[in-house]
Amino acid sequence: QVQLVESGGGLVQAGDSLRLSCAASGVTFTRSSMGWFRQAPGKEREFVAAMGWSGTTYYADSVKGRFTTSRDNAKNTVYLQMNSLKPEDTAVYYCAAKRSGSSGPYDYWGQGTQVTVSS
């Protein structure tokens, strides 16, 4: 059974930083691409960042230069370091994983963690 458990969300002020974590179990983590998505109230879920199992990273233009994703294969954990946070970053952030070796859509999703940025 695959489980993705996010943590690290909270309420911060604009300009602050947060680090989200996503602990994965039930997947071959070293061969799974991991992604971060977010959904703000009244909006569709959107892509934020991803890291392929080989280490290649991808970012949405809206977070490029401010957010960094990384992974610790020894801990089966992926991180999203968020700096210079803006009120428009307020959303529920979700971690996602692909099946081992897959380049298709994300197969597994976490429950989400709330990030609120006040102005």
CSV table of N, CA and C in Angstrom, one decimal:
chain,number,residue,atom,x,y,z
A,1,GLN,N,0.8,-1.2,0.0
A,1,GLN,CA,0.0,0.0,0.0
A,1,GLN,C,0.9,1.2,0.0
A,2,VAL,N,0.6,2.1,-0.9
A,2,VAL,CA,1.4,3.3,-1.1
A,2,VAL,C,0.8,4.4,-0.2
A,3,GLN,N,1.7,5.1,0.6
A,3,GLN,CA,1.3,6.2,1.4
A,3,GLN,C,2.3,7.4,1.2
A,4,LEU,N,1.7,8.5,1.0
A,4,LEU,CA,2.5,9.8,0.9
A,4,LEU,C,1.9,10.7,2.0
A,5,VAL,N,2.8,11.1,2.9
A,5,VAL,CA,2.4,11.9,4.1
A,5,VAL,C,3.2,13.2,4.1
A,6,GLU,N,2.4,14.3,3.8
A,6,GLU,CA,3.0,15.6,3.8
A,6,GLU,C,3.0,16.2,5.2
A,7,SER,N,4.0,17.1,5.5
A,7,SER,CA,4.1,17.8,6.7
A,7,SER,C,4.8,19.1,6.5
A,8,GLY,N,4.7,20.0,7.4
A,8,GLY,CA,5.5,21.3,7.4
A,8,GLY,C,4.7,22.5,7.0
A,9,GLY,N,3.4,22.3,6.7
A,9,GLY,CA,2.6,23.5,6.3
A,9,GLY,C,2.4,24.4,7.6
A,10,GLY,N,1.8,25.6,7.3
A,10,GLY,CA,1.5,26.4,8.4
A,10,GLY,C,1.1,27.8,8.0
A,11,LEU,N,1.0,28.7,8.9
A,11,LEU,CA,0.7,30.1,8.7
A,11,LEU,C,2.0,31.0,8.8
A,12,VAL,N,2.3,31.7,7.8
A,12,VAL,CA,3.5,32.5,7.8
A,12,VAL,C,3.2,33.9,7.2
A,13,GLN,N,4.1,34.8,7.3
A,13,GLN,CA,4.0,36.1,6.8
A,13,GLN,C,4.7,36.2,5.4
A,14,ALA,N,4.3,37.1,4.6
A,14,ALA,CA,4.9,37.3,3.3
A,14,ALA,C,6.4,37.5,3.5
A,15,GLY,N,7.2,36.9,2.7
A,15,GLY,CA,8.6,37.0,2.8
A,15,GLY,C,9.3,35.9,3.6
A,16,ASP,N,8.5,35.2,4.4
A,16,ASP,CA,9.0,34.1,5.2
A,16,ASP,C,9.3,32.8,4.3
A,17,SER,N,9.8,31.8,5.0
A,17,SER,CA,10.1,30.5,4.4
A,17,SER,C,9.5,29.4,5.1
A,18,LEU,N,9.2,28.3,4.4
A,18,LEU,CA,8.7,27.1,4.9
A,18,LEU,C,9.3,25.9,4.1
A,19,ARG,N,9.5,24.8,4.8
A,19,ARG,CA,9.9,23.6,4.1
A,19,ARG,C,8.9,22.5,4.3
A,20,LEU,N,8.3,22.0,3.2
A,20,LEU,CA,7.4,20.9,3.3
A,20,LEU,C,8.2,19.6,3.1
A,21,SER,N,7.7,18.6,3.7
A,21,SER,CA,8.2,17.2,3.6
A,21,SER,C,7.2,16.3,3.1
A,22,CYS,N,7.6,15.3,2.4
A,22,CYS,CA,6.6,14.2,2.0
A,22,CYS,C,7.4,12.9,2.2
A,23,ALA,N,6.9,12.1,3.1
A,23,ALA,CA,7.4,10.8,3.4
A,23,ALA,C,6.7,9.8,2.6
A,24,ALA,N,7.4,9.0,1.8
A,24,ALA,CA,6.8,8.0,1.0
A,24,ALA,C,7.0,6.6,1.5
A,25,SER,N,6.0,5.7,1.3
A,25,SER,CA,6.2,4.3,1.7
A,25,SER,C,5.4,3.5,0.6
A,26,GLY,N,5.8,2.3,0.4
A,26,GLY,CA,5.1,1.4,-0.5
A,26,GLY,C,5.5,1.6,-2.0
A,27,VAL,N,6.4,2.5,-2.3
A,27,VAL,CA,6.9,2.7,-3.6
A,27,VAL,C,8.4,2.5,-3.6
A,28,THR,N,8.9,2.1,-4.8
A,28,THR,CA,10.4,2.0,-5.0
A,28,THR,C,10.9,3.4,-5.2
A,29,PHE,N,11.2,4.1,-4.1
A,29,PHE,CA,11.4,5.5,-4.1
A,29,PHE,C,12.5,6.0,-5.0
A,30,THR,N,13.5,5.2,-5.1
A,30,THR,CA,14.7,5.6,-5.9
A,30,THR,C,14.4,5.6,-7.4
A,31,ARG,N,13.3,4.9,-7.8
A,31,ARG,CA,12.9,4.9,-9.2
A,31,ARG,C,11.6,5.6,-9.4
A,32,SER,N,11.1,6.4,-8.5
A,32,SER,CA,9.8,7.1,-8.6
A,32,SER,C,10.1,8.6,-8.7
A,33,SER,N,9.4,9.2,-9.8
A,33,SER,CA,9.4,10.6,-9.9
A,33,SER,C,8.4,11.2,-8.9
A,34,MET,N,8.8,12.3,-8.2
A,34,MET,CA,8.0,12.9,-7.2
A,34,MET,C,7.6,14.3,-7.6
A,35,GLY,N,6.4,14.7,-7.3
A,35,GLY,CA,6.0,16.1,-7.6
A,35,GLY,C,5.2,16.8,-6.5
A,36,TRP,N,5.2,18.1,-6.6
A,36,TRP,CA,4.4,18.9,-5.7
A,36,TRP,C,3.3,19.7,-6.6
A,37,PHE,N,2.2,19.7,-6.0
A,37,PHE,CA,1.1,20.5,-6.6
A,37,PHE,C,0.4,21.3,-5.5
A,38,ARG,N,-0.4,22.2,-6.0
A,38,ARG,CA,-1.1,23.0,-5.0
A,38,ARG,C,-2.5,23.4,-5.5
A,39,GLN,N,-3.4,23.6,-4.6
A,39,GLN,CA,-4.8,24.0,-5.0
A,39,GLN,C,-5.2,25.1,-4.0
A,40,ALA,N,-5.5,26.3,-4.6
A,40,ALA,CA,-6.0,27.4,-3.8
A,40,ALA,C,-7.5,27.4,-3.9
A,41,PRO,N,-8.2,28.0,-2.9
A,41,PRO,CA,-9.7,28.0,-2.9
A,41,PRO,C,-10.2,28.6,-4.2
A,42,GLY,N,-11.2,27.8,-4.7
A,42,GLY,CA,-11.8,28.2,-5.9
A,42,GLY,C,-11.0,28.1,-7.2
A,43,LYS,N,-9.8,27.5,-7.1
A,43,LYS,CA,-9.0,27.3,-8.3
A,43,LYS,C,-8.7,25.9,-8.5
A,44,GLU,N,-8.2,25.6,-9.7
A,44,GLU,CA,-7.9,24.2,-10.0
A,44,GLU,C,-6.5,23.9,-9.5
A,45,ARG,N,-6.2,22.6,-9.3
A,45,ARG,CA,-4.9,22.2,-8.8
A,45,ARG,C,-3.9,22.5,-9.9
A,46,GLU,N,-2.7,23.0,-9.4
A,46,GLU,CA,-1.7,23.4,-10.4
A,46,GLU,C,-0.4,22.7,-10.0
A,47,PHE,N,0.4,22.5,-11.0
A,47,PHE,CA,1.8,22.0,-10.8
A,47,PHE,C,2.7,23.0,-10.2
A,48,VAL,N,3.5,22.6,-9.2
A,48,VAL,CA,4.5,23.5,-8.6
A,48,VAL,C,5.9,23.1,-8.9
A,49,ALA,N,6.2,21.9,-8.6
A,49,ALA,CA,7.6,21.4,-8.8
A,49,ALA,C,7.7,19.9,-8.9
A,50,ALA,N,8.8,19.4,-9.5
A,50,ALA,CA,8.9,17.9,-9.6
A,50,ALA,C,10.4,17.6,-9.6
A,51,MET,N,10.7,16.4,-9.2
A,51,MET,CA,12.0,15.8,-9.4
A,51,MET,C,11.9,14.4,-9.9
A,52,GLY,N,12.5,14.2,-11.0
A,52,GLY,CA,12.6,12.8,-11.5
A,52,GLY,C,13.5,11.9,-10.7
A,53,TRP,N,13.3,10.6,-10.9
A,53,TRP,CA,14.1,9.7,-10.1
A,53,TRP,C,15.6,9.9,-10.4
A,54,SER,N,16.0,10.4,-11.5
A,54,SER,CA,17.4,10.7,-11.9
A,54,SER,C,17.9,12.0,-11.3
A,55,GLY,N,17.0,12.8,-10.7
A,55,GLY,CA,17.4,14.0,-10.1
A,55,GLY,C,17.1,15.3,-10.9
A,56,THR,N,16.6,15.1,-12.1
A,56,THR,CA,16.2,16.3,-12.9
A,56,THR,C,15.0,17.0,-12.2
A,57,THR,N,15.1,18.4,-12.1
A,57,THR,CA,14.0,19.1,-11.5
A,57,THR,C,13.3,20.0,-12.5
A,58,TYR,N,12.0,20.3,-12.1
A,58,TYR,CA,11.1,21.1,-13.0
A,58,TYR,C,10.4,22.0,-12.0
A,59,TYR,N,10.1,23.2,-12.5
A,59,TYR,CA,9.4,24.2,-11.7
A,59,TYR,C,8.4,25.0,-12.5
A,60,ALA,N,7.3,25.3,-11.8
A,60,ALA,CA,6.4,26.3,-12.5
A,60,ALA,C,7.0,27.6,-12.5
A,61,ASP,N,6.7,28.4,-13.5
A,61,ASP,CA,7.3,29.7,-13.6
A,61,ASP,C,7.0,30.6,-12.4
A,62,SER,N,5.8,30.4,-11.8
A,62,SER,CA,5.4,31.2,-10.7
A,62,SER,C,6.3,31.0,-9.4
A,63,VAL,N,7.0,29.9,-9.4
A,63,VAL,CA,7.8,29.6,-8.2
A,63,VAL,C,9.3,29.5,-8.5
A,64,LYS,N,9.7,29.6,-9.7
A,64,LYS,CA,11.1,29.4,-10.1
A,64,LYS,C,11.9,30.5,-9.5
A,65,GLY,N,13.0,30.1,-8.9
A,65,GLY,CA,13.9,31.0,-8.2
A,65,GLY,C,13.5,31.2,-6.7
A,66,ARG,N,12.4,30.7,-6.3
A,66,ARG,CA,11.9,30.9,-4.9
A,66,ARG,C,11.8,29.5,-4.2
A,67,PHE,N,11.3,28.5,-5.0
A,67,PHE,CA,11.1,27.2,-4.4
A,67,PHE,C,12.2,26.2,-4.9
A,68,THR,N,12.5,25.3,-4.1
A,68,THR,CA,13.5,24.2,-4.5
A,68,THR,C,13.0,22.9,-4.0
A,69,THR,N,13.0,21.9,-4.9
A,69,THR,CA,12.6,20.6,-4.4
A,69,THR,C,13.9,19.7,-4.4
A,70,SER,N,13.9,18.8,-3.4
A,70,SER,CA,15.0,17.9,-3.3
A,70,SER,C,14.5,16.6,-2.7
A,71,ARG,N,15.3,15.6,-2.7
A,71,ARG,CA,14.9,14.3,-2.2
A,71,ARG,C,16.1,13.7,-1.4
A,72,ASP,N,15.7,12.9,-0.4
A,72,ASP,CA,16.6,12.1,0.4
A,72,ASP,C,16.2,10.6,0.2
A,73,ASN,N,16.9,9.9,-0.6
A,73,ASN,CA,16.5,8.6,-0.9
A,73,ASN,C,16.7,7.6,0.3
A,74,ALA,N,17.6,8.0,1.1
A,74,ALA,CA,17.8,7.2,2.3
A,74,ALA,C,16.6,7.3,3.3
A,75,LYS,N,15.9,8.4,3.2
A,75,LYS,CA,14.7,8.6,4.1
A,75,LYS,C,13.4,8.4,3.3
A,76,ASN,N,13.5,8.1,2.0
A,76,ASN,CA,12.3,8.0,1.2
A,76,ASN,C,11.4,9.3,1.4
A,77,THR,N,12.1,10.4,1.3
A,77,THR,CA,11.4,11.7,1.6
A,77,THR,C,11.8,12.7,0.5
A,78,VAL,N,10.8,13.5,0.1
A,78,VAL,CA,11.0,14.6,-0.8
A,78,VAL,C,10.6,15.9,-0.1
A,79,TYR,N,11.3,16.9,-0.4
A,79,TYR,CA,11.2,18.2,0.2
A,79,TYR,C,10.8,19.3,-0.8
A,80,LEU,N,10.1,20.3,-0.3
A,80,LEU,CA,9.9,21.5,-1.0
A,80,LEU,C,10.2,22.7,-0.1
A,81,GLN,N,11.4,23.3,-0.4
A,81,GLN,CA,11.8,24.5,0.3
A,81,GLN,C,11.2,25.7,-0.4
A,82,MET,N,10.4,26.5,0.4
A,82,MET,CA,9.7,27.6,-0.2
A,82,MET,C,10.2,28.9,0.5
A,83,ASN,N,10.9,29.7,-0.3
A,83,ASN,CA,11.4,31.0,0.2
A,83,ASN,C,10.6,32.2,-0.4
A,84,SER,N,10.8,33.3,0.2
A,84,SER,CA,10.1,34.5,-0.2
A,84,SER,C,8.7,34.3,-0.6
A,85,LEU,N,8.0,33.7,0.4
A,85,LEU,CA,6.6,33.4,0.2
A,85,LEU,C,5.7,34.6,0.0
A,86,LYS,N,4.7,34.4,-0.9
A,86,LYS,CA,3.8,35.5,-1.2
A,86,LYS,C,2.4,35.1,-0.8
A,87,PRO,N,1.5,36.0,-0.6
A,87,PRO,CA,0.1,35.7,-0.3
A,87,PRO,C,-0.5,34.7,-1.4
A,88,GLU,N,-0.1,34.9,-2.6
A,88,GLU,CA,-0.7,34.1,-3.7
A,88,GLU,C,-0.1,32.7,-3.7
A,89,ASP,N,0.8,32.4,-2.8
A,89,ASP,CA,1.2,31.0,-2.6
A,89,ASP,C,0.3,30.2,-1.7
A,90,THR,N,-0.6,30.9,-1.1
A,90,THR,CA,-1.6,30.3,-0.2
A,90,THR,C,-2.4,29.2,-0.9
A,91,ALA,N,-2.3,28.0,-0.4
A,91,ALA,CA,-3.0,26.8,-1.0
A,91,ALA,C,-2.8,25.6,-0.1
A,92,VAL,N,-3.5,24.6,-0.5
A,92,VAL,CA,-3.2,23.2,0.0
A,92,VAL,C,-2.2,22.6,-0.9
A,93,TYR,N,-1.1,22.2,-0.3
A,93,TYR,CA,0.0,21.6,-1.1
A,93,TYR,C,0.0,20.1,-1.0
A,94,TYR,N,0.1,19.5,-2.2
A,94,TYR,CA,0.0,18.0,-2.3
A,94,TYR,C,1.3,17.4,-2.9
A,95,CYS,N,1.7,16.3,-2.3
A,95,CYS,CA,2.8,15.5,-2.8
A,95,CYS,C,2.2,14.4,-3.7
A,96,ALA,N,2.9,14.1,-4.8
A,96,ALA,CA,2.5,13.1,-5.7
A,96,ALA,C,3.7,12.2,-6.1
A,97,ALA,N,3.4,11.0,-6.4
A,97,ALA,CA,4.4,10.0,-6.9
A,97,ALA,C,4.0,9.3,-8.1
A,98,LYS,N,4.9,8.9,-8.9
A,98,LYS,CA,4.6,8.0,-10.0
A,98,LYS,C,5.1,6.6,-9.7
A,99,ARG,N,4.5,5.6,-10.4
A,99,ARG,CA,5.0,4.3,-10.3
A,99,ARG,C,6.4,4.2,-10.6
A,100,SER,N,7.1,3.2,-10.1
A,100,SER,CA,8.5,3.0,-10.4
A,100,SER,C,8.8,3.0,-11.9
A,101,GLY,N,9.7,3.9,-12.3
A,101,GLY,CA,10.1,4.0,-13.7
A,101,GLY,C,9.2,4.6,-14.6
A,102,SER,N,8.0,5.0,-14.2
A,102,SER,CA,7.0,5.6,-15.0
A,102,SER,C,7.3,7.0,-15.4
A,103,SER,N,6.9,7.3,-16.7
A,103,SER,CA,7.0,8.7,-17.1
A,103,SER,C,5.6,9.3,-17.4
A,104,GLY,N,4.6,8.5,-17.0
A,104,GLY,CA,3.2,8.9,-17.2
A,104,GLY,C,2.7,9.8,-16.1
A,105,PRO,N,1.3,9.9,-16.0
A,105,PRO,CA,0.8,10.7,-15.0
A,105,PRO,C,1.1,10.2,-13.6
A,106,TYR,N,0.9,11.1,-12.6
A,106,TYR,CA,1.1,10.8,-11.2
A,106,TYR,C,0.1,9.7,-10.8
A,107,ASP,N,0.5,8.7,-10.0
A,107,ASP,CA,-0.4,7.6,-9.7
A,107,ASP,C,-0.9,7.8,-8.2
A,108,TYR,N,-0.1,8.4,-7.4
A,108,TYR,CA,-0.4,8.4,-5.9
A,108,TYR,C,-0.3,9.8,-5.4
A,109,TRP,N,-1.2,10.1,-4.5
A,109,TRP,CA,-1.3,11.5,-3.9
A,109,TRP,C,-1.4,11.4,-2.4
A,110,GLY,N,-0.8,12.5,-1.8
A,110,GLY,CA,-0.9,12.6,-0.4
A,110,GLY,C,-2.2,13.3,0.0
A,111,GLN,N,-2.4,13.6,1.3
A,111,GLN,CA,-3.6,14.2,1.8
A,111,GLN,C,-3.6,15.7,1.7
A,112,GLY,N,-2.4,16.2,1.6
A,112,GLY,CA,-2.2,17.7,1.5
A,112,GLY,C,-1.9,18.3,2.8
A,113,THR,N,-1.2,19.5,2.7
A,113,THR,CA,-0.9,20.3,3.9
A,113,THR,C,-1.2,21.7,3.5
A,114,GLN,N,-1.8,22.4,4.5
A,114,GLN,CA,-2.2,23.8,4.2
A,114,GLN,C,-1.0,24.8,4.4
A,115,VAL,N,-0.8,25.7,3.5
A,115,VAL,CA,0.1,26.8,3.6
A,115,VAL,C,-0.7,28.1,3.4
A,116,THR,N,-0.6,28.9,4.4
A,116,THR,CA,-1.2,30.2,4.4
A,116,THR,C,-0.2,31.3,4.6
A,117,VAL,N,-0.2,32.2,3.6
A,117,VAL,CA,0.8,33.3,3.7
A,117,VAL,C,0.0,34.6,3.8
A,118,SER,N,0.2,35.3,4.9
A,118,SER,CA,-0.5,36.6,5.2
A,118,SER,C,0.4,37.7,4.7
A,119,SER,N,-0.4,38.8,4.3
A,119,SER,CA,0.3,40.0,3.8
A,119,SER,C,0.7,40.9,4.9
